[in-house]
Coordinates of N, CA and C in Angstrom, one line a residue:
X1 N -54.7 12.0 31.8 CA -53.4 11.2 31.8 C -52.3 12.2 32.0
X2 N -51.2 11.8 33.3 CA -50.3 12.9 33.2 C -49.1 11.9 32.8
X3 N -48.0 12.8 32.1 CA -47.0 12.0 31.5 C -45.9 13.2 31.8
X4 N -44.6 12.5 32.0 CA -43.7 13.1 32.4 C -42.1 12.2 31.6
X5 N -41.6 13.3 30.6 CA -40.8 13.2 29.6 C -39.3 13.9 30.1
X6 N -38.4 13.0 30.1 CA -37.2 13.7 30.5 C -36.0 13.4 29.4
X7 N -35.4 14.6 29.3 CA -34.5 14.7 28.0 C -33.2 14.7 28.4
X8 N -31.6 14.1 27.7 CA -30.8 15.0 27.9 C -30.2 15.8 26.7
X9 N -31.3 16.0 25.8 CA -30.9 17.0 24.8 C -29.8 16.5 23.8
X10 N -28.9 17.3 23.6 CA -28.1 16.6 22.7 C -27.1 16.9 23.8
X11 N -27.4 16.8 24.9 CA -25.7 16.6 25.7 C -24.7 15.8 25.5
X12 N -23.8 15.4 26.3 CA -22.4 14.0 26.2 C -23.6 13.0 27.0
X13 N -22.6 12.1 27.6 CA -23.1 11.0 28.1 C -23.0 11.3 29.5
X14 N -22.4 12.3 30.0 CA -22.5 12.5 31.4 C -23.9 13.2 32.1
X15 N -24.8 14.1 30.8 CA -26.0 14.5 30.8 C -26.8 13.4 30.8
X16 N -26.4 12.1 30.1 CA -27.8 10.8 30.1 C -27.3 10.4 31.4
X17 N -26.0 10.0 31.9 CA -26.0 9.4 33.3 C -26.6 10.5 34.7
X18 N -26.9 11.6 34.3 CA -27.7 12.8 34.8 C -29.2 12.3 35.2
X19 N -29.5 11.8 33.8 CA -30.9 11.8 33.3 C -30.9 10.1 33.9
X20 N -30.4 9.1 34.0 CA -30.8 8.0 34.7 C -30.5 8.3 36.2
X21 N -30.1 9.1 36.8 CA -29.8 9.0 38.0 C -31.6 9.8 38.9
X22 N -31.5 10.5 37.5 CA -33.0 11.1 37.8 C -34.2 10.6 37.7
X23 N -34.0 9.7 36.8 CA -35.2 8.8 36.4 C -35.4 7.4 37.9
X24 N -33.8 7.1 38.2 CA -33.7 6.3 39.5 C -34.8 7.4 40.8
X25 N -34.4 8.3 40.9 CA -34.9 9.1 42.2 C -36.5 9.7 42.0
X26 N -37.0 9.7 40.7 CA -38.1 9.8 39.9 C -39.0 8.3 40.3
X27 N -38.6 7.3 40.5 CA -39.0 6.0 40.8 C -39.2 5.5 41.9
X28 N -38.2 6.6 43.1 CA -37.8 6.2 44.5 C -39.5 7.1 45.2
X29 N -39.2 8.2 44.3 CA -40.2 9.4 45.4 C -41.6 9.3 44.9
X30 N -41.6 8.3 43.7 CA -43.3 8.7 43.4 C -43.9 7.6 44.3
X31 N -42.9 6.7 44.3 CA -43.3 4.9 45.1 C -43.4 5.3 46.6
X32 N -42.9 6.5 47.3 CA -43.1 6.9 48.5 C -44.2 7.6 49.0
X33 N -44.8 8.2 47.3 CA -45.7 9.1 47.7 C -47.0 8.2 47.4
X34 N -46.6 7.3 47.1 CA -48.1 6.3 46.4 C -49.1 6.8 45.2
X35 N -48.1 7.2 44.2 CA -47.8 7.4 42.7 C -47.3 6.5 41.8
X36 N -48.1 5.7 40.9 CA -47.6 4.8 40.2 C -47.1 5.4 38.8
X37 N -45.6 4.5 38.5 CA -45.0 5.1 37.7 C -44.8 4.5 36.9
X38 N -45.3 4.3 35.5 CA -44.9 3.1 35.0 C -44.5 4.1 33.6
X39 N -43.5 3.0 33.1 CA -42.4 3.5 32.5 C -42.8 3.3 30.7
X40 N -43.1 4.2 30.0 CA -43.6 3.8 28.5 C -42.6 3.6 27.7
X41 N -41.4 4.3 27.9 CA -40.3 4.3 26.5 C -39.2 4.1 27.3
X42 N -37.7 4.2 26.8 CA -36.8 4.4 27.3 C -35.7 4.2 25.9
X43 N -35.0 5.6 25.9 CA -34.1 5.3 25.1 C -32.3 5.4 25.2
X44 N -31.7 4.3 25.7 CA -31.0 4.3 26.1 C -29.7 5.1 25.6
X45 N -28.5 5.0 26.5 CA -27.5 5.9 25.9 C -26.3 5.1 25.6
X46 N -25.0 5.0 25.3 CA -24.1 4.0 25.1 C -23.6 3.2 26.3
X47 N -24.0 3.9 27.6 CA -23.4 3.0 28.9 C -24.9 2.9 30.0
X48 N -24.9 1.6 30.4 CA -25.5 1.3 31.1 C -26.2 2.3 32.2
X49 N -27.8 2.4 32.6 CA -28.4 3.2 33.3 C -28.1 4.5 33.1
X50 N -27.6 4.7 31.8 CA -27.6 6.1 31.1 C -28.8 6.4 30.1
X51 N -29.7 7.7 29.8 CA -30.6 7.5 28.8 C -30.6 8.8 28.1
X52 N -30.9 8.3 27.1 CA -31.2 10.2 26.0 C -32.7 10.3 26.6
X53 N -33.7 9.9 26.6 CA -35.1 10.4 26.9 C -35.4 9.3 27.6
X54 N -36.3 9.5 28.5 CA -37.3 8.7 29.5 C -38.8 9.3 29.9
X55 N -39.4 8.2 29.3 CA -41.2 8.9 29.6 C -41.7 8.0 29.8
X56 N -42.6 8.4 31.3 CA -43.3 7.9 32.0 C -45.0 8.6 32.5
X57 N -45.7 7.4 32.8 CA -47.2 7.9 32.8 C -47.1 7.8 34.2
X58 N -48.0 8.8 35.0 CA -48.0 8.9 36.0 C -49.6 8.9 36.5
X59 N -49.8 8.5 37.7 CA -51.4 8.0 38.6 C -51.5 7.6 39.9
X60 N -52.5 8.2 40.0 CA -52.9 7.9 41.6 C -54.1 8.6 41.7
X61 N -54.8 8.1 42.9 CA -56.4 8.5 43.4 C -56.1 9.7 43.6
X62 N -54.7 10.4 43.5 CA -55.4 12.1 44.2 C -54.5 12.9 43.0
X63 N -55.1 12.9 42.0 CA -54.5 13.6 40.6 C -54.0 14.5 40.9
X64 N -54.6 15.8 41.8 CA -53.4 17.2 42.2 C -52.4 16.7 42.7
X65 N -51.7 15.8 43.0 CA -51.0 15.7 43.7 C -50.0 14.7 43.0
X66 N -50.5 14.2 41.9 CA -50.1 13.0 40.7 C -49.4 14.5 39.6
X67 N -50.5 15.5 39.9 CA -49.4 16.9 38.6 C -48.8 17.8 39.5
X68 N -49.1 18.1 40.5 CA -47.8 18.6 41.4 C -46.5 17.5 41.5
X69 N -46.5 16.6 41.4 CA -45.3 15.0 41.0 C -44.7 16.0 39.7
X70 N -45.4 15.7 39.1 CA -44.6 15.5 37.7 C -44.2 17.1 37.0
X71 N -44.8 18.1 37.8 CA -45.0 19.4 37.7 C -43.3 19.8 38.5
X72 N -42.9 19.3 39.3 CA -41.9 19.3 40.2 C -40.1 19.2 39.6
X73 N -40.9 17.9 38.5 CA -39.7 17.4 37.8 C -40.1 18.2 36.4
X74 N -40.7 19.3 36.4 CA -40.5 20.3 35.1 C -39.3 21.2 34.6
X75 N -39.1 22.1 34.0 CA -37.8 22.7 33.8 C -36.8 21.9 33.4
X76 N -35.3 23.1 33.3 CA -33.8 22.7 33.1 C -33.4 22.3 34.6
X77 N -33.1 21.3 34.8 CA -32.4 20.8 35.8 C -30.6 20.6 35.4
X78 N -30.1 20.5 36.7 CA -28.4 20.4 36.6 C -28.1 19.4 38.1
X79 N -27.0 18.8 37.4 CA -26.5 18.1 38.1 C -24.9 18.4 38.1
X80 N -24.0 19.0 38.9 CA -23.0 19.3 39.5 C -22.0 18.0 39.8
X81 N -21.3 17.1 39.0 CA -20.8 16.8 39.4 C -19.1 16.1 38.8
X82 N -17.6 15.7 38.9 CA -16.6 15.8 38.3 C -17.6 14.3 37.1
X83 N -17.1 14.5 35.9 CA -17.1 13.4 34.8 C -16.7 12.1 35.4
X84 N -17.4 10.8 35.5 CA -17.7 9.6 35.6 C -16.9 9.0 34.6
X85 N -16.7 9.3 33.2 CA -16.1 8.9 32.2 C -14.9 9.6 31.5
X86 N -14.7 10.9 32.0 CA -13.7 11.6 31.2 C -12.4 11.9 32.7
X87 N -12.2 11.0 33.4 CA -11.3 11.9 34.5 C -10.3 13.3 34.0
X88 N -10.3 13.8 34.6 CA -9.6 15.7 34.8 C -10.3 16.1 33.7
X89 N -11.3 16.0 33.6 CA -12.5 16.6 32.5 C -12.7 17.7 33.6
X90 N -12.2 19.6 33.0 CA -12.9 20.2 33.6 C -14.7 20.8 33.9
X91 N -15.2 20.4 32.9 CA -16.4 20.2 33.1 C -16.9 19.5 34.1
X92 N -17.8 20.1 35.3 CA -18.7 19.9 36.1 C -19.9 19.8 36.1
X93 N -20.9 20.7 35.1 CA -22.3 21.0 35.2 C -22.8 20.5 33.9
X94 N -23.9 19.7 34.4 CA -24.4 18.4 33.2 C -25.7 18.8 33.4
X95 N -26.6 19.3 32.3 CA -28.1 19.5 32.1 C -28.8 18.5 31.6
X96 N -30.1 18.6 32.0 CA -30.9 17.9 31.6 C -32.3 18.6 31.7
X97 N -33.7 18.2 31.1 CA -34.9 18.6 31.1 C -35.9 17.7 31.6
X98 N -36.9 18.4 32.0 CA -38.0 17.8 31.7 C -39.5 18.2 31.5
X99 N -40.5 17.5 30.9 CA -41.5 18.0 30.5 C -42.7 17.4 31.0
X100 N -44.0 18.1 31.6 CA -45.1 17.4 32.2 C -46.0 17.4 30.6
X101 N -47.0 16.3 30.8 CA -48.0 16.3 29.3 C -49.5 16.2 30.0
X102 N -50.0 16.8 30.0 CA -51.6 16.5 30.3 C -52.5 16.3 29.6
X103 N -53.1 15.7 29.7 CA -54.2 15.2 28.1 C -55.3 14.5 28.7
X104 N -56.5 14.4 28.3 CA -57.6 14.1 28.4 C -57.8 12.7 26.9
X105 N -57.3 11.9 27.8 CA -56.8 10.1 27.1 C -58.5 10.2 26.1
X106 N -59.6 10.1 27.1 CA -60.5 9.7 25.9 C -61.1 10.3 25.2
X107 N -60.5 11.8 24.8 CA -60.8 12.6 23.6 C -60.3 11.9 22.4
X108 N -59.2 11.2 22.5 CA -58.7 10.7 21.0 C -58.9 9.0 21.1
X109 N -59.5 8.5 22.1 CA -59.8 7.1 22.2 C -60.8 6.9 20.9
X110 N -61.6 7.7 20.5 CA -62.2 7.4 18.8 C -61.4 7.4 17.7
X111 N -60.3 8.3 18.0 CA -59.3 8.5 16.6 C -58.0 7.4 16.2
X112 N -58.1 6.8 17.3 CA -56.8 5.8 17.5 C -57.8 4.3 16.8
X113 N -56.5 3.7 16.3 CA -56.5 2.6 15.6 C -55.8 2.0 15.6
X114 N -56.0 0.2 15.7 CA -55.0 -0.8 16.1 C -55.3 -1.8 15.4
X115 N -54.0 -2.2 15.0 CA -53.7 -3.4 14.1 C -52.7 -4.6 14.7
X116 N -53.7 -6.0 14.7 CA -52.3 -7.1 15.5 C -51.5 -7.4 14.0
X117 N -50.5 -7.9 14.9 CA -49.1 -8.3 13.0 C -48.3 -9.7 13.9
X118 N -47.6 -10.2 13.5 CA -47.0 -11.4 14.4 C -45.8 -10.4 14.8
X119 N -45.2 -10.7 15.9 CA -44.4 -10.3 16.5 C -42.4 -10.5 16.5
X120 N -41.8 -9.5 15.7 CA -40.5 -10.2 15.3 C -39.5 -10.5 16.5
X121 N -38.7 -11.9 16.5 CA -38.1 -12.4 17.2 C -36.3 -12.6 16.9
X122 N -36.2 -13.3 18.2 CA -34.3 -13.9 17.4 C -34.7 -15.6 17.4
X123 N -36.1 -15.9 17.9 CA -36.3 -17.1 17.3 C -37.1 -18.0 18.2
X124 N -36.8 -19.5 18.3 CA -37.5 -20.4 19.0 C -39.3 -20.8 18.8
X125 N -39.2 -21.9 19.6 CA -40.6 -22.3 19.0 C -42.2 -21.4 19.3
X126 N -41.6 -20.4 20.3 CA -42.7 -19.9 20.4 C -42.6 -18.3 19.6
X127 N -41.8 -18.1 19.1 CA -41.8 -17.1 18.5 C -42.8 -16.8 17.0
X128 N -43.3 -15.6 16.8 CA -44.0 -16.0 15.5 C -45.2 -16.8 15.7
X129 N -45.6 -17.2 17.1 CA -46.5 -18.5 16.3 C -48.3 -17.5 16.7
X130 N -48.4 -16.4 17.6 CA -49.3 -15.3 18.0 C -49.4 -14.1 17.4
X131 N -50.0 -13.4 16.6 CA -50.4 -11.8 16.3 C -50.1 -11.4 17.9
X132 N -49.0 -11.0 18.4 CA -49.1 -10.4 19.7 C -48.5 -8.9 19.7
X133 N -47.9 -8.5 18.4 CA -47.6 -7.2 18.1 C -49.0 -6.3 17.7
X134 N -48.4 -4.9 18.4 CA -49.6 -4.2 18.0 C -49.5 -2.7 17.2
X135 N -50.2 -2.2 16.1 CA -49.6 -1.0 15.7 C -50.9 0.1 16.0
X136 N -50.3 0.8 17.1 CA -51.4 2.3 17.1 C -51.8 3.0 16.2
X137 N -52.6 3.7 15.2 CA -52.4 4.7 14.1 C -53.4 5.9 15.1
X138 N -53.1 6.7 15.0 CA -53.8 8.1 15.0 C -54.5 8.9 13.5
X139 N -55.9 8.8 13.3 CA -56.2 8.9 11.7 C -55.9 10.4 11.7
X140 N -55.9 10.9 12.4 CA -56.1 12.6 11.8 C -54.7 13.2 11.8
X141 N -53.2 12.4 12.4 CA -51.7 13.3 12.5 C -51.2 12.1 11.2
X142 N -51.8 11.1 11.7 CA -50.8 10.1 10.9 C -50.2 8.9 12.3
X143 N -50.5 10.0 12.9 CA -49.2 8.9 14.2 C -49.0 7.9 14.1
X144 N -47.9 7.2 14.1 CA -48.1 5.3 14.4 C -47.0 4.6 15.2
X145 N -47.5 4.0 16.1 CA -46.8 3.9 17.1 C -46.4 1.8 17.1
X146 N -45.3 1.1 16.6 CA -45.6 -0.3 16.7 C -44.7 -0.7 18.2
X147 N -45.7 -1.6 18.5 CA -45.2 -2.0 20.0 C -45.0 -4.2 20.0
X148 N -43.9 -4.5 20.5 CA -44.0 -5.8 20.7 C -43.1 -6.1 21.7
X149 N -42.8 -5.5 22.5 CA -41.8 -5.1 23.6 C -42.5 -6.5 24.6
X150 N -44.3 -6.2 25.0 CA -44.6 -7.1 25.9 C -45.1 -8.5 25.4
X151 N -45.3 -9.6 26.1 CA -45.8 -10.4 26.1 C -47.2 -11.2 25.5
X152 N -48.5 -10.4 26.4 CA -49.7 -10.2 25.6 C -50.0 -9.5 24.5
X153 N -51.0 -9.4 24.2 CA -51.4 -8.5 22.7 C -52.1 -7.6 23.8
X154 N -52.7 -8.2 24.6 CA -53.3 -6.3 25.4 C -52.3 -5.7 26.1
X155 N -51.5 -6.3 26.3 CA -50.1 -5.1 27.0 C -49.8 -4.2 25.8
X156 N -49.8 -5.2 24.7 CA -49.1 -4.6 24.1 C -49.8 -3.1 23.4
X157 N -50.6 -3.6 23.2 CA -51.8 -2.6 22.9 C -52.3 -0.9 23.8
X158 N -52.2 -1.7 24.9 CA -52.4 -0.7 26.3 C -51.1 0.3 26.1
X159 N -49.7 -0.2 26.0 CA -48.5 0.3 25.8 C -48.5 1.7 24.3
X160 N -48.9 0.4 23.1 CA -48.8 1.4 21.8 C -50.2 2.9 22.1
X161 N -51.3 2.5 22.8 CA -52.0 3.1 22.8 C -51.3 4.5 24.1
X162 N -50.8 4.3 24.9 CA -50.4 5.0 25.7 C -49.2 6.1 25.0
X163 N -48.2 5.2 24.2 CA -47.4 6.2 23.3 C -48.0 7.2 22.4
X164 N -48.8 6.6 21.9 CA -49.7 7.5 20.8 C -50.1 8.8 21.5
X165 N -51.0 8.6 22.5 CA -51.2 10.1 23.6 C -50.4 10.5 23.6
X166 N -48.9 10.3 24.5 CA -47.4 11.1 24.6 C -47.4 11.8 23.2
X167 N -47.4 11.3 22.4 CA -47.1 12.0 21.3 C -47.7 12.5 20.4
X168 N -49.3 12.6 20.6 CA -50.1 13.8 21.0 C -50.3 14.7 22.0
X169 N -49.3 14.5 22.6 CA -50.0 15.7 24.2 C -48.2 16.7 23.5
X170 N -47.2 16.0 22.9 CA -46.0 16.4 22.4 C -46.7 18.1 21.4
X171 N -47.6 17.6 20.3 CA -47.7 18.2 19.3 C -48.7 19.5 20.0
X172 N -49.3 18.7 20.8 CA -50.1 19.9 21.8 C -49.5 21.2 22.2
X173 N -48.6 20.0 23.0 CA -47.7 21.3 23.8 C -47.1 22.2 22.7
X174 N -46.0 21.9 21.7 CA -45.6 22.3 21.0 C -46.7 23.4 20.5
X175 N -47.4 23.3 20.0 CA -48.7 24.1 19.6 C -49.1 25.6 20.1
X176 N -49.2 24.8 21.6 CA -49.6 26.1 22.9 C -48.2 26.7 23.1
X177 N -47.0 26.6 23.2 CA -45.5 27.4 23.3 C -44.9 28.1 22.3
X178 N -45.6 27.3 20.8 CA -45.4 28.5 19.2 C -45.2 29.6 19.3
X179 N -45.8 30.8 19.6 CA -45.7 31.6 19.6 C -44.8 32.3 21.2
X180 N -44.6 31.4 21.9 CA -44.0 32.1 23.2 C -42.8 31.7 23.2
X181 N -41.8 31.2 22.0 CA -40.6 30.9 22.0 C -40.2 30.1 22.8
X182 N -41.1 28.8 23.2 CA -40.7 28.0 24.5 C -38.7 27.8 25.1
X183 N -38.8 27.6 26.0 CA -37.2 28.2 26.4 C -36.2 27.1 26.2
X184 N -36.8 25.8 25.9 CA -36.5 24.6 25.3 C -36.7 23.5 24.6
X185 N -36.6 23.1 24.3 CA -37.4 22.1 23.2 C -37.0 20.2 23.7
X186 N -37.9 19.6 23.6 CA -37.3 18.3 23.8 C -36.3 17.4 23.3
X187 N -35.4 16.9 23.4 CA -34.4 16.1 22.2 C -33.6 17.1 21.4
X188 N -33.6 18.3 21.5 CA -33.4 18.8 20.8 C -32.4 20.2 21.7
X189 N -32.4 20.6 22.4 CA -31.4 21.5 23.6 C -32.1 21.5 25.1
X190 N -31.3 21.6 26.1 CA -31.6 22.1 27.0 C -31.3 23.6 27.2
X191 N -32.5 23.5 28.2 CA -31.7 25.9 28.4 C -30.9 25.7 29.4
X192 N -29.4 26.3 29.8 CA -28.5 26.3 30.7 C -28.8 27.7 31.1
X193 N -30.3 28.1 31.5 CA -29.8 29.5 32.7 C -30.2 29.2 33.9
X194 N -31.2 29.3 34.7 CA -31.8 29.4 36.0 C -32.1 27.9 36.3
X195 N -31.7 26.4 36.4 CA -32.2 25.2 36.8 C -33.6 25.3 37.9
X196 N -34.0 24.5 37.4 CA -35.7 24.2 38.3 C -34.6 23.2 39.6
X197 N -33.8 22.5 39.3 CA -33.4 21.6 39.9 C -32.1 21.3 40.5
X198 N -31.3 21.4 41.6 CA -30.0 21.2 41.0 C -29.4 19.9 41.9
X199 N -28.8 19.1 41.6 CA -28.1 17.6 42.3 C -26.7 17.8 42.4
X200 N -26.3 17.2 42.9 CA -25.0 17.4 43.9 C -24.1 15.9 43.8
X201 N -23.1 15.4 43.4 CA -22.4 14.9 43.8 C -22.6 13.5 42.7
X202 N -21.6 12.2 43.3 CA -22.2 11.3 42.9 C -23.8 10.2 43.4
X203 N -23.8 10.6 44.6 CA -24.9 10.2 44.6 C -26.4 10.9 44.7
X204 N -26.2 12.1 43.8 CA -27.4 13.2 43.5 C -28.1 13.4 44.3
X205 N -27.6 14.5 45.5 CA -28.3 14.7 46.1 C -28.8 16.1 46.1
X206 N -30.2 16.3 46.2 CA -30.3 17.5 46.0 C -30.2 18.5 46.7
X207 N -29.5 19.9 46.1 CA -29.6 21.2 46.9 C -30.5 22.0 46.6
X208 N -31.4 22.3 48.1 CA -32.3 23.1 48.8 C -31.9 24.7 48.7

């Protein structure tokens, strides 16, 4: 399973509108390359197609080429451009991150555990009336992941189960960078030295 987690740290809001403009062109080029992208979380920011984090599982029949994707969109990236929301804001350069996750899904397909619950609503007759909520547990971290976002109980399920990995392949990585002072951390800062990535303008375009 390759998963690909994008941050904008504890930036302003001009770093989440950074991070949705990236997550837009994240959507454009995997769909070109015949890379399915589907989208597991999203946590949004106070303005529209802005996000503090975005993570996505990524797939296709030719897996090198599914982690060269998502390997691409690794590093501190920057986006160059005047503030969208602060006019004569001298600040121009808005960071963001991202992180690739690799994991081997049915190593922990024994450890994971699911529970249906009825599903909370704002109402109506069909609300409440199906177990279509689902809650992942991981026995050996604790993890627990509850999902009611979709429709069926196997979306929903497929979905919580897919979170649960992210956030074991999270504790992984974390793990393997302990000791090497990783140069950033998710949710938590971006590094502003050398960008993997840099975008240009309002309509982010990148410079080569």
């Amino acid at each position: 399973m390759i998963l690909l987690q994008l941050s904008s740290g504890q930036g302003p809001l001009e770093c989440c509108k950074a991070l949705g403009l990236a997550f837009a062109q994240i959507l454009k080029e995997s769909k070109s390359q015949g890379i399915v992208c589907e989208t597991l979380e999203l946590t949004p920011a106070e303005k529209q197609t802005c996000y503090k984090s975005v993570v996505v599982k990524l797939s296709s029949p030719d897996i090198q080429a599914t982690k060269q994707f998502a390997q691409s969109w690794q590093g501190a990236m920057l986006w160059v451009c005047e503030s969208q929301f602060r006019p004569n804001h001298r600040r121009k350069n808005w960071f963001f991150s991202g992180q690739m996750y690799e994991l081997d899904e049915h190593q922990f397909d024994a450890e994971i555990t699911f529970q249906t619950c009825r599903a909370s609503g704002a109402g109506g007759q069909h609300v409440n009336k199906t177990d279509s909520a689902v809650r992942a547990t991981h026995a050996k971290t604790g993890i627990s992941v509850r999902v009611e976002s979709e429709r069926s109980q196997h979306a929903n399920k497929k979905l919580a189960r897919a979170l649960v990995l992210q956030k074991l392949a999270e504790i992984q990585q974390t793990q393997v960078h302990a000791q090497e002072k990783s140069r950033w951390q998710q949710h938590q800062k971006v590094e502003r030295g050398d960008p993997m990535r840099v975008f240009k303008g309002p309509k982010f375009v990148a410079k080569h």
